[in-house]
Coordinates of N, CA, C and O and ligand atoms in Angstrom, one line a residue:
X99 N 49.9 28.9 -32.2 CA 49.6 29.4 -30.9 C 50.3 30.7 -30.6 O 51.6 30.5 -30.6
X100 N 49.9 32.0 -30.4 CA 50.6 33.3 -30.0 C 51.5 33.2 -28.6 O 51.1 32.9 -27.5
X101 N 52.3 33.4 -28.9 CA 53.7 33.4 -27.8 C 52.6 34.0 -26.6 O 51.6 34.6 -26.9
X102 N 53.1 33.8 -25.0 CA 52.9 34.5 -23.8 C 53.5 35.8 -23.5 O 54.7 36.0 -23.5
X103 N 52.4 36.7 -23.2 CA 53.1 38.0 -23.4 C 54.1 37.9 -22.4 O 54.4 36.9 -21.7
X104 N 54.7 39.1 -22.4 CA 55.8 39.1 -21.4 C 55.7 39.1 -19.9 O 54.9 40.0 -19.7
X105 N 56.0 38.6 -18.8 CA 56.0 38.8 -17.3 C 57.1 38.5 -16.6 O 58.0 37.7 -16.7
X106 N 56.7 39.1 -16.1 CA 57.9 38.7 -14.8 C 57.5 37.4 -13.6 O 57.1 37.6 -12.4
X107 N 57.8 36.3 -14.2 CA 57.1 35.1 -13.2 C 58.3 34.5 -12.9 O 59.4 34.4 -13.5
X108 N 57.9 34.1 -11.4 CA 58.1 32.8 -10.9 C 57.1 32.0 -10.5 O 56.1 32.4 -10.0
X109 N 57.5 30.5 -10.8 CA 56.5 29.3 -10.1 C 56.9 28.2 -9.5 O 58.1 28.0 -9.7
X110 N 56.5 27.6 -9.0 CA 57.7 26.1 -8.3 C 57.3 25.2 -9.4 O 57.7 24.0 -9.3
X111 N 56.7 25.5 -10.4 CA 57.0 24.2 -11.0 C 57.7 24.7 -12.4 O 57.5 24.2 -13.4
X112 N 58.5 25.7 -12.3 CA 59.3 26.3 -13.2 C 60.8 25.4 -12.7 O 61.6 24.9 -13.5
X113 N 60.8 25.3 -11.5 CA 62.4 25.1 -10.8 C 61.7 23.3 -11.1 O 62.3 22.7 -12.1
X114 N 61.1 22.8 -10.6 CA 61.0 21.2 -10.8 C 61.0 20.8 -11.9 O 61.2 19.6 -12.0
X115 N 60.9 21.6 -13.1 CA 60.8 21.5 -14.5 C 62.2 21.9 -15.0 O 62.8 21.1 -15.8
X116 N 62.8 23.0 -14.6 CA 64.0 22.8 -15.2 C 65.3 21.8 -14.5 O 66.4 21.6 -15.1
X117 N 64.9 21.3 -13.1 CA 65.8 20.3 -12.7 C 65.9 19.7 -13.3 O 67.1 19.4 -13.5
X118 N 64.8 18.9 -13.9 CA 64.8 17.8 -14.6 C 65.2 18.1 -16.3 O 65.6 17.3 -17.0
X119 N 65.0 19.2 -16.6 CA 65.6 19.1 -18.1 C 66.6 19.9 -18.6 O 67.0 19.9 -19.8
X120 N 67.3 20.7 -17.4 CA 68.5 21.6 -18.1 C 69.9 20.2 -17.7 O 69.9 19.2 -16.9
X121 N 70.9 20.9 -18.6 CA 72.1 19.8 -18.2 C 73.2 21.1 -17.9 O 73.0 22.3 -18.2
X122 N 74.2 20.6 -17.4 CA 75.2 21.7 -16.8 C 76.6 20.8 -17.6 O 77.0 19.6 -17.5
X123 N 77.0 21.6 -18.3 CA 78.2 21.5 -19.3 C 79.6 21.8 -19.5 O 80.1 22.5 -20.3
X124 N 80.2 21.1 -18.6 CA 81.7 21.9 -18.0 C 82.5 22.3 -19.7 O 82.6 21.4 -20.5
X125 N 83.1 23.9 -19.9 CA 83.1 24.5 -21.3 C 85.1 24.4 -21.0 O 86.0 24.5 -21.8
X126 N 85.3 24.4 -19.6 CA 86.7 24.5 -20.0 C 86.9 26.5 -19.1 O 86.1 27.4 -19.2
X127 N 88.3 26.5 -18.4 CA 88.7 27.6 -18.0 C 87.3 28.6 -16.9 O 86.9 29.7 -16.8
X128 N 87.2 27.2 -16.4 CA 86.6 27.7 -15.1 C 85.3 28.2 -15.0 O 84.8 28.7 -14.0
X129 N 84.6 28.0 -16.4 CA 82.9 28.4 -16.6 C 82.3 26.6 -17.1 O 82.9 25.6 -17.4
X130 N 81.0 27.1 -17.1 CA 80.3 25.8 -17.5 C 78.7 26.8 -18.1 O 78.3 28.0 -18.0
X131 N 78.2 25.9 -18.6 CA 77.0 26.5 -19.1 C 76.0 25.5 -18.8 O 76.1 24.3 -19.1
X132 N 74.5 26.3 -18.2 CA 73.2 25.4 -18.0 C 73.1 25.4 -19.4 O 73.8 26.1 -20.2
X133 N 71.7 24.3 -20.1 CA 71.1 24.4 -21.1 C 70.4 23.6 -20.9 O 70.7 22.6 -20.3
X134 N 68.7 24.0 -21.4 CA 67.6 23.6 -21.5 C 66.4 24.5 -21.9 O 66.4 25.6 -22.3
X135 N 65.5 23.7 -21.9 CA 64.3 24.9 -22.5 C 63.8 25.6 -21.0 O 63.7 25.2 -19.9
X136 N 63.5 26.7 -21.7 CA 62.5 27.5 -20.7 C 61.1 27.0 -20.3 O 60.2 26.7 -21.1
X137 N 60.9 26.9 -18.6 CA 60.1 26.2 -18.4 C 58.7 26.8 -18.4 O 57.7 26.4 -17.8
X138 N 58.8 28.1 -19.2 CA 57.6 29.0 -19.5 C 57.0 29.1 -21.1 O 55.9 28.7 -21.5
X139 N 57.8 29.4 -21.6 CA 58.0 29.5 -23.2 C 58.3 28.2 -24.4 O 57.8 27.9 -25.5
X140 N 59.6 27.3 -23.5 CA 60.2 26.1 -23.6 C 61.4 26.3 -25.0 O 61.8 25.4 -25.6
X141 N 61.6 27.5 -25.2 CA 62.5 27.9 -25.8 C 64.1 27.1 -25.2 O 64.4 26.6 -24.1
X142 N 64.7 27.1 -26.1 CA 66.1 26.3 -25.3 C 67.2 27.2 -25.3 O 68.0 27.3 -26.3
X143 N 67.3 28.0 -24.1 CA 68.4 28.4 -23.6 C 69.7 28.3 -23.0 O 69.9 27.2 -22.5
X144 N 70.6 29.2 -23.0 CA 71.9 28.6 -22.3 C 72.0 29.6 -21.6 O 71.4 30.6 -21.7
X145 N 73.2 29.3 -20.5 CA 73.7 30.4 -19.4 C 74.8 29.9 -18.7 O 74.9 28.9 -17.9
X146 N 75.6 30.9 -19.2 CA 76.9 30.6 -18.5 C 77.0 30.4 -17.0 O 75.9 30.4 -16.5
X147 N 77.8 30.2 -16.4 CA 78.2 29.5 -15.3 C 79.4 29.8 -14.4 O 80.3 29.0 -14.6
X148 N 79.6 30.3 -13.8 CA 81.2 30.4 -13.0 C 81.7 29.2 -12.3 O 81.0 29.1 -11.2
X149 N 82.4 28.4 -12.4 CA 82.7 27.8 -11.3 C 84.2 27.3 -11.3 O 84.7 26.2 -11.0
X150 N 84.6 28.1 -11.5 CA 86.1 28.4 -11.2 C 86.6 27.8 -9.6 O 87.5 27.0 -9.4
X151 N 85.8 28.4 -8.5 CA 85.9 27.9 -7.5 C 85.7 26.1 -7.2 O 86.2 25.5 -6.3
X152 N 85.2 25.7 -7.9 CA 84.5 24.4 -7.2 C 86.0 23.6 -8.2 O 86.9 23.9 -9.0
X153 N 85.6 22.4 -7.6 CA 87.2 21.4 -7.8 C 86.0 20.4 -8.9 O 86.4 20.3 -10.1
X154 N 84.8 19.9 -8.3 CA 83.9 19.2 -9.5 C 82.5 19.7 -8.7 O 82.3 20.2 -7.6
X155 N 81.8 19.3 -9.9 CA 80.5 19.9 -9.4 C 79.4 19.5 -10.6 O 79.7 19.7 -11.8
X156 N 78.2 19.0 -10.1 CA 77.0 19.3 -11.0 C 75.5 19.5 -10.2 O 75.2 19.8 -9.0
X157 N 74.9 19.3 -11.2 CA 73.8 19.4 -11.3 C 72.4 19.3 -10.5 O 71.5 18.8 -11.1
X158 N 72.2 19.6 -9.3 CA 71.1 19.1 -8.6 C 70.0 18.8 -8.7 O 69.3 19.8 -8.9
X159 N 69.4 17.5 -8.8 CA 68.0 17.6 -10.0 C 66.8 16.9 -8.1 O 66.2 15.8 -7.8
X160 N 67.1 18.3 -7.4 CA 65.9 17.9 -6.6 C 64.3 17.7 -7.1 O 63.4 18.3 -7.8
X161 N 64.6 16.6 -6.5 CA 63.0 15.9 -6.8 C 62.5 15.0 -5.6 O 63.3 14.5 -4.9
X162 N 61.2 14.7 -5.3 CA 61.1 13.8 -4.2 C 61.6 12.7 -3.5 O 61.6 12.4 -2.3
X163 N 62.0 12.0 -5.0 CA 62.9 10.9 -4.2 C 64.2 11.5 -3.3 O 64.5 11.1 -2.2
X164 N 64.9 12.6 -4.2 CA 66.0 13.0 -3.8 C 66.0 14.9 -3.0 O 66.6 15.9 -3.4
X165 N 65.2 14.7 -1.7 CA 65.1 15.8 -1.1 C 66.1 16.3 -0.5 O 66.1 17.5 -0.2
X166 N 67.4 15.4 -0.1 CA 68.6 15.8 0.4 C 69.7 16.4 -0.3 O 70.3 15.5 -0.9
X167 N 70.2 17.6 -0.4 CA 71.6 17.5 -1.3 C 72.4 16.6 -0.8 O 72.5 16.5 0.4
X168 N 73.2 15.7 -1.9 CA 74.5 15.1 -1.7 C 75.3 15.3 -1.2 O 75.6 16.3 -1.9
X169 N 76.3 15.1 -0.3 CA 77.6 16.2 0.0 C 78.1 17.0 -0.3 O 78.5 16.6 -1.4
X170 N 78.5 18.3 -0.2 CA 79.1 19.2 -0.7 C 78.6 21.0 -0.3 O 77.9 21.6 0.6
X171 N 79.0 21.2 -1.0 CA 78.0 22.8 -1.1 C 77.0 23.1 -2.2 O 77.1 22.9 -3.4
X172 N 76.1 23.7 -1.5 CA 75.2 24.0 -2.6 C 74.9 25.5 -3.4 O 74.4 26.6 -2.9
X173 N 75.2 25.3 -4.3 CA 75.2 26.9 -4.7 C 73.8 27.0 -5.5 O 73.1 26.1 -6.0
X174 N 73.4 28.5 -5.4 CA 71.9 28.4 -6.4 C 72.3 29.7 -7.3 O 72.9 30.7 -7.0
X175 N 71.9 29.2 -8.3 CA 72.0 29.9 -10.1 C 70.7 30.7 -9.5 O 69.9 30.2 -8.7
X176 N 70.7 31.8 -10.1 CA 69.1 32.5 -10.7 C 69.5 32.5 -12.3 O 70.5 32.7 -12.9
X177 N 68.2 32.0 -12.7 CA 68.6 31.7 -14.2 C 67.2 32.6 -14.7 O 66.2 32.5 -13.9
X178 N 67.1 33.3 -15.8 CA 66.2 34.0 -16.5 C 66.1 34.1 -17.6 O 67.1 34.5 -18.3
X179 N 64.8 33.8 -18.0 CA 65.0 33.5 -19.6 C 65.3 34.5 -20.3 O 64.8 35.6 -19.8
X180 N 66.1 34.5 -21.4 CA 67.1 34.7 -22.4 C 66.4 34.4 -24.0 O 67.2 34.3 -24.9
X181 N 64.9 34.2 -24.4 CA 65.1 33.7 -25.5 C 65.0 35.3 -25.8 O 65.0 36.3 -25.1
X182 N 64.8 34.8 -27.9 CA 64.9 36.4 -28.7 C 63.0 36.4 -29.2 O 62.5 37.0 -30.1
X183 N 62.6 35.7 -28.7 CA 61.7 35.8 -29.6 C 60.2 36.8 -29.1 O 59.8 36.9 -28.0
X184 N 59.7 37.4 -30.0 CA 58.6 38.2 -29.7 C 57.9 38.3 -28.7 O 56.8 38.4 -29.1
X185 N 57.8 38.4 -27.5 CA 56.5 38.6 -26.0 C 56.3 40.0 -26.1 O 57.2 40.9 -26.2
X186 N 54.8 40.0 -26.0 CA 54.3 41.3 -26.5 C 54.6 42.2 -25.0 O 55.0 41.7 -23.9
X187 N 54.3 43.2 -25.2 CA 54.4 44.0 -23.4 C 56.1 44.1 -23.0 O 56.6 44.9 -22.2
X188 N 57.1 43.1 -23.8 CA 58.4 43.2 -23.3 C 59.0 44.6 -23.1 O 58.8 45.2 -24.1
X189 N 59.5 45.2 -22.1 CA 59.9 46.3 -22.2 C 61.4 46.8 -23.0 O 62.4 46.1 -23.2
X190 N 61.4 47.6 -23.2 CA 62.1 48.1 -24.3 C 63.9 47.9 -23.7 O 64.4 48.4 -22.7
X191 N 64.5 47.3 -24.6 CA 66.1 46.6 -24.3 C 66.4 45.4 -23.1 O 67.3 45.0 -22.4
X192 N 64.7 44.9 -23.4 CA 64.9 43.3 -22.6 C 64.8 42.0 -23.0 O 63.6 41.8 -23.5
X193 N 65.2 41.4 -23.1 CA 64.9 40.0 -23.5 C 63.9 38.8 -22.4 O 63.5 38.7 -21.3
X194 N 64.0 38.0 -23.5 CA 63.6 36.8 -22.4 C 61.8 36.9 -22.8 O 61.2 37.5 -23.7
X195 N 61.3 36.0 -21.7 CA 59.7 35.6 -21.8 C 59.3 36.8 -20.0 O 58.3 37.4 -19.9
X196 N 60.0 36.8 -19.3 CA 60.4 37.3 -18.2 C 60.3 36.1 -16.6 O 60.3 36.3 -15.4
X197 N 60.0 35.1 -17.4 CA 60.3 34.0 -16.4 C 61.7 33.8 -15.8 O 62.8 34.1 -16.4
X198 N 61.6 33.5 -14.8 CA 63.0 33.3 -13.9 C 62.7 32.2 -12.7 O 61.6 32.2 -12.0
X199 N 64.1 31.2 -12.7 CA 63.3 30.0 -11.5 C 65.7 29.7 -10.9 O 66.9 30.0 -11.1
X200 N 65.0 29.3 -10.3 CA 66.6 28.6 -9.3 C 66.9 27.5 -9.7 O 66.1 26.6 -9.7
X201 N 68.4 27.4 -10.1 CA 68.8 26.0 -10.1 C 69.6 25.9 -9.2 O 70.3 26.9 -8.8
X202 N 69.7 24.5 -8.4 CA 70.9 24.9 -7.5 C 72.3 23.0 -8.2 O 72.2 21.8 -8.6
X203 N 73.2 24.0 -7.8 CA 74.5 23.0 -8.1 C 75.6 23.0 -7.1 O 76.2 23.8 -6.5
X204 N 75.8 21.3 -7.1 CA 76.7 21.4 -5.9 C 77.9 20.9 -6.2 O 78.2 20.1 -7.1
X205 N 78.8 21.5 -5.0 CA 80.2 21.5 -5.9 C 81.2 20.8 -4.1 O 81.0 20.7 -2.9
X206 N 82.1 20.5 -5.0 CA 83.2 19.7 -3.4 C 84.5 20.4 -4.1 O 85.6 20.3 -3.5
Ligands
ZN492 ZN1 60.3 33.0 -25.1
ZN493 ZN1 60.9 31.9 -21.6

């Protein structure tokens, strides 16, 4: 199947797709990294994380049952795919599929 040429998308079922399949990975010294596949391409990406500020914190996997954030603060990632692989039309010194969706993570 030929890869999806390049764009610049968003969709809501990009963010409901990656709630449910990226995991957030505390790396040590104040970062953490998402990882999962791209919810365009499905390539499996990572992306670092800052959270130096927060004391603990994960992952918000809003979904219908769970329309409320849990306590805390909610911060939102823009996350954009990162893979290496061929989309035709990519512009020249970019990466990625050009999908991009929000994760949000909450931290106390
Ligand atoms: Zn890709
Ligand atoms: Zn992609």
């Amino acid at each position: 199947m030929p890869l999806e040429p390049y764009e610049e998308v968003n969709h809501p079922s990009f963010e409901e797709e990656a709630a449910k399949e990226f995991s957030l990975t505390r790396l040590g010294h104040g970062t953490a990294e998402l990882r999962g596949p791209c919810p365009r391409c499905r390539t499996v990406i990572r992306v670092p994380v800052v959270t130096s500020t927060y004391k603990s914190f994960r992952l918000w996997r809003r979904s219908g049952a769970q329309q409320f954030p849990p306590p805390g603060d909610v911060h939102e990632e823009i996350v954009i795919c990162t893979c290496e692989e061929e989309h035709t039309g990519r512009p020249e010194g970019k990466i990625g599929c050009g999908a991009f969706w929000r994760l949000e993570i909450t931290s106390s």
